[in-house]
Short mmCIF file of C-alpha atoms in Angstrom, two decimals:
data_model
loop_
_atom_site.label_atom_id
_atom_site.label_comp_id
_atom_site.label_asym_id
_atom_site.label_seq_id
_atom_site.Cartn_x
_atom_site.Cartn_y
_atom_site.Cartn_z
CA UNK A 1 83.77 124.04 59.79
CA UNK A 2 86.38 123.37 62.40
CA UNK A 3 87.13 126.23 64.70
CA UNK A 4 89.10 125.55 68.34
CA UNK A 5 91.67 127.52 70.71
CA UNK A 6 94.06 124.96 72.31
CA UNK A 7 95.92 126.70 75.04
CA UNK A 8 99.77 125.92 74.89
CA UNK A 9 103.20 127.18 74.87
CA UNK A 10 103.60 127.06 71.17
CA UNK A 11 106.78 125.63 69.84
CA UNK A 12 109.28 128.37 67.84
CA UNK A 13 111.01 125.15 66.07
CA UNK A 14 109.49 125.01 62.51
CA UNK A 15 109.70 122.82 59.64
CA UNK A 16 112.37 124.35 57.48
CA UNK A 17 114.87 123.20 60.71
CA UNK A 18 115.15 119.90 59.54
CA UNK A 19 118.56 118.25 58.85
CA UNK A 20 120.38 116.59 56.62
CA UNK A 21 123.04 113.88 56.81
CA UNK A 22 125.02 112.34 53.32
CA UNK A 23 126.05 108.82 53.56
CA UNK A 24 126.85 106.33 51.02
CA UNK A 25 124.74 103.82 49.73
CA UNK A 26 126.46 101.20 48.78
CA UNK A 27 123.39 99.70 46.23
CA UNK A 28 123.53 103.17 44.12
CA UNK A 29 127.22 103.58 44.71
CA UNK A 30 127.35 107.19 45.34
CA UNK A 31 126.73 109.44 48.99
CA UNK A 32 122.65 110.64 48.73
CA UNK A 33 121.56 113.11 51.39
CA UNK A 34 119.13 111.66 54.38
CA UNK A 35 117.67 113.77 55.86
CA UNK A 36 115.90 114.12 59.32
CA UNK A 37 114.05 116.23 62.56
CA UNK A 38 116.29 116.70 65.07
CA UNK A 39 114.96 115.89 68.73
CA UNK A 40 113.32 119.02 69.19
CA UNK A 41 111.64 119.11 65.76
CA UNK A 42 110.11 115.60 66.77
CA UNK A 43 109.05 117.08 69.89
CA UNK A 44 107.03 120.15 68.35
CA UNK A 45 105.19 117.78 66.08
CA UNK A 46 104.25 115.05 69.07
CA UNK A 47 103.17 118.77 71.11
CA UNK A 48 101.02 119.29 67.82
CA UNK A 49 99.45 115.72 67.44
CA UNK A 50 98.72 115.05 71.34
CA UNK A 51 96.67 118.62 71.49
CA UNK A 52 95.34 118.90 68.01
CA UNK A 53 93.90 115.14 68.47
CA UNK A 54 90.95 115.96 70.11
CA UNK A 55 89.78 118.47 67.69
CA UNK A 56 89.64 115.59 64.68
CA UNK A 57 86.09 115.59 62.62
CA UNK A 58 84.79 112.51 61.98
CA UNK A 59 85.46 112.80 58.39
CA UNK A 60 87.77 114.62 56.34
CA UNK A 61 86.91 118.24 54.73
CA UNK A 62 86.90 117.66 51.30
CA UNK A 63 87.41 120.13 48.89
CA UNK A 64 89.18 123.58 48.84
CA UNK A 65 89.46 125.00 52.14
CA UNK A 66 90.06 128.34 54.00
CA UNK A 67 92.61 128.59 57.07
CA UNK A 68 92.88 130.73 59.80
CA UNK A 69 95.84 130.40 62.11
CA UNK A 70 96.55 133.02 65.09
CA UNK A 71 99.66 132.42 66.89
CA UNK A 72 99.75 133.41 70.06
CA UNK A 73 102.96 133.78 71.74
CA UNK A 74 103.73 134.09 76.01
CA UNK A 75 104.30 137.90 76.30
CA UNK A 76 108.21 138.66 76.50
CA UNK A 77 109.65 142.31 77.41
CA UNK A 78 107.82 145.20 77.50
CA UNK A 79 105.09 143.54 74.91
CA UNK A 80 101.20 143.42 75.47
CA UNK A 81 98.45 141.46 75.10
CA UNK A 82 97.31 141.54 71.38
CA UNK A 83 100.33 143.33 70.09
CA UNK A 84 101.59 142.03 66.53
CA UNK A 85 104.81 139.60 67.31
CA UNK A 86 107.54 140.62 64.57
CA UNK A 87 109.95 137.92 65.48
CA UNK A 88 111.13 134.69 64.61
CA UNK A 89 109.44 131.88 63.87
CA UNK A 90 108.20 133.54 60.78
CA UNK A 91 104.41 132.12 59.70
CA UNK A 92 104.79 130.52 56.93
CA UNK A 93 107.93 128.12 58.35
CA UNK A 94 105.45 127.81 61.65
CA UNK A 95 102.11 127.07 59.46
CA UNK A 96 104.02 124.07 57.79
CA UNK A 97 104.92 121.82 60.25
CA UNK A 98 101.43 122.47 61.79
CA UNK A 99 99.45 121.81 58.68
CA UNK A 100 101.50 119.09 58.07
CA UNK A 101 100.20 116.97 61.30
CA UNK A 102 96.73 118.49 60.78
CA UNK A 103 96.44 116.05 57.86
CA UNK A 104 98.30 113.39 59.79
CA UNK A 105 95.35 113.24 62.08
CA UNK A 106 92.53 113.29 59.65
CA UNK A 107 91.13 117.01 59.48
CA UNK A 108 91.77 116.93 55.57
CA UNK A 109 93.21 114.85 52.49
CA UNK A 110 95.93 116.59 51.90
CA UNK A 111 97.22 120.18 52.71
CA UNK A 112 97.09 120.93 48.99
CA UNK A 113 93.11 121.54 49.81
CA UNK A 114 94.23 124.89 51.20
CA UNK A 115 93.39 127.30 49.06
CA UNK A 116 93.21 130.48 51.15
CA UNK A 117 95.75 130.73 54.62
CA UNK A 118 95.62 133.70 56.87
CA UNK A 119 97.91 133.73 59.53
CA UNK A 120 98.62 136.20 62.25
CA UNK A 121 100.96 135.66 65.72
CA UNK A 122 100.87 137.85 68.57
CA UNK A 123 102.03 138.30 72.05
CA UNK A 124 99.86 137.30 74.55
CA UNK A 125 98.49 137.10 78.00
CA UNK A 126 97.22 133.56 77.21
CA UNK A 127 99.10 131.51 74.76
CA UNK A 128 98.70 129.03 72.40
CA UNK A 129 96.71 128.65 68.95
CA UNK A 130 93.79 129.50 67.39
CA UNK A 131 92.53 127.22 64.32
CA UNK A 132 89.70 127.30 62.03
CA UNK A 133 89.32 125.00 58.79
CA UNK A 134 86.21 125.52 56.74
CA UNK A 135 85.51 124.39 53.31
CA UNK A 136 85.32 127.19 50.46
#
């Protein structure tokens, strides 16, 4: 089991934000879509792999595995500490990108493995995320 709190601003850019350009390649003679992160896509997954590095097991989790992700969000408004955040990013655009560079760095084979995600976000007093990664 992996289990860690990494203190940070977390980003609100998610996966699903990616673009795309068409251009024309001139081998299959016809425009094909390209597509790309924009600069502040790239950003949120360099945030994810310089913080998340440190938390790497020595070998991957094999095997189905359970995860837990809380989002926690700086407090904006009249908010409080704990209190359910309703807002955009929604968690299944925000668990992508994250899960994505979680197998990047080695914590499993391949985010297929995970067979049971619950995911919460909140505001509060203390931001940043919550992860924990156990095998089933």
């Amino acid at each position: 089991m992996i289990e860690f709190f990494e203190p940070m601003i977390p980003p609100e850019i998610t996966h699903q934000q990616k673009k795309v350009n068409v251009v024309y390649d001139k081998k299959k003679k016809k425009y094909v879509p390209v597509f790309y992160e924009p600069p502040e896509l790239k950003n949120a997954r360099e945030k994810f792999m310089a913080h998340f590095a440190k938390y790497t097991p020595d070998r991957k989790i094999k095997g189905p595995v359970r995860m837990i992700v809380k989002w926690c969000f700086p407090i904006k408004g009249s908010h409080e500490d704990g209190e359910y955040k309703d807002t955009k990013p929604d968690c299944g655009n925000s668990n992508k990108l994250l899960e994505d560079c979680l197998e990047d760095l080695g914590f499993y084979k391949n985010d297929a493995q995970i067979a049971s995600s619950i995911t919460e976000k909140f505001w509060a007093e203390i931001p940043g995320i919550y992860i924990r990664i156990e095998a089933l």
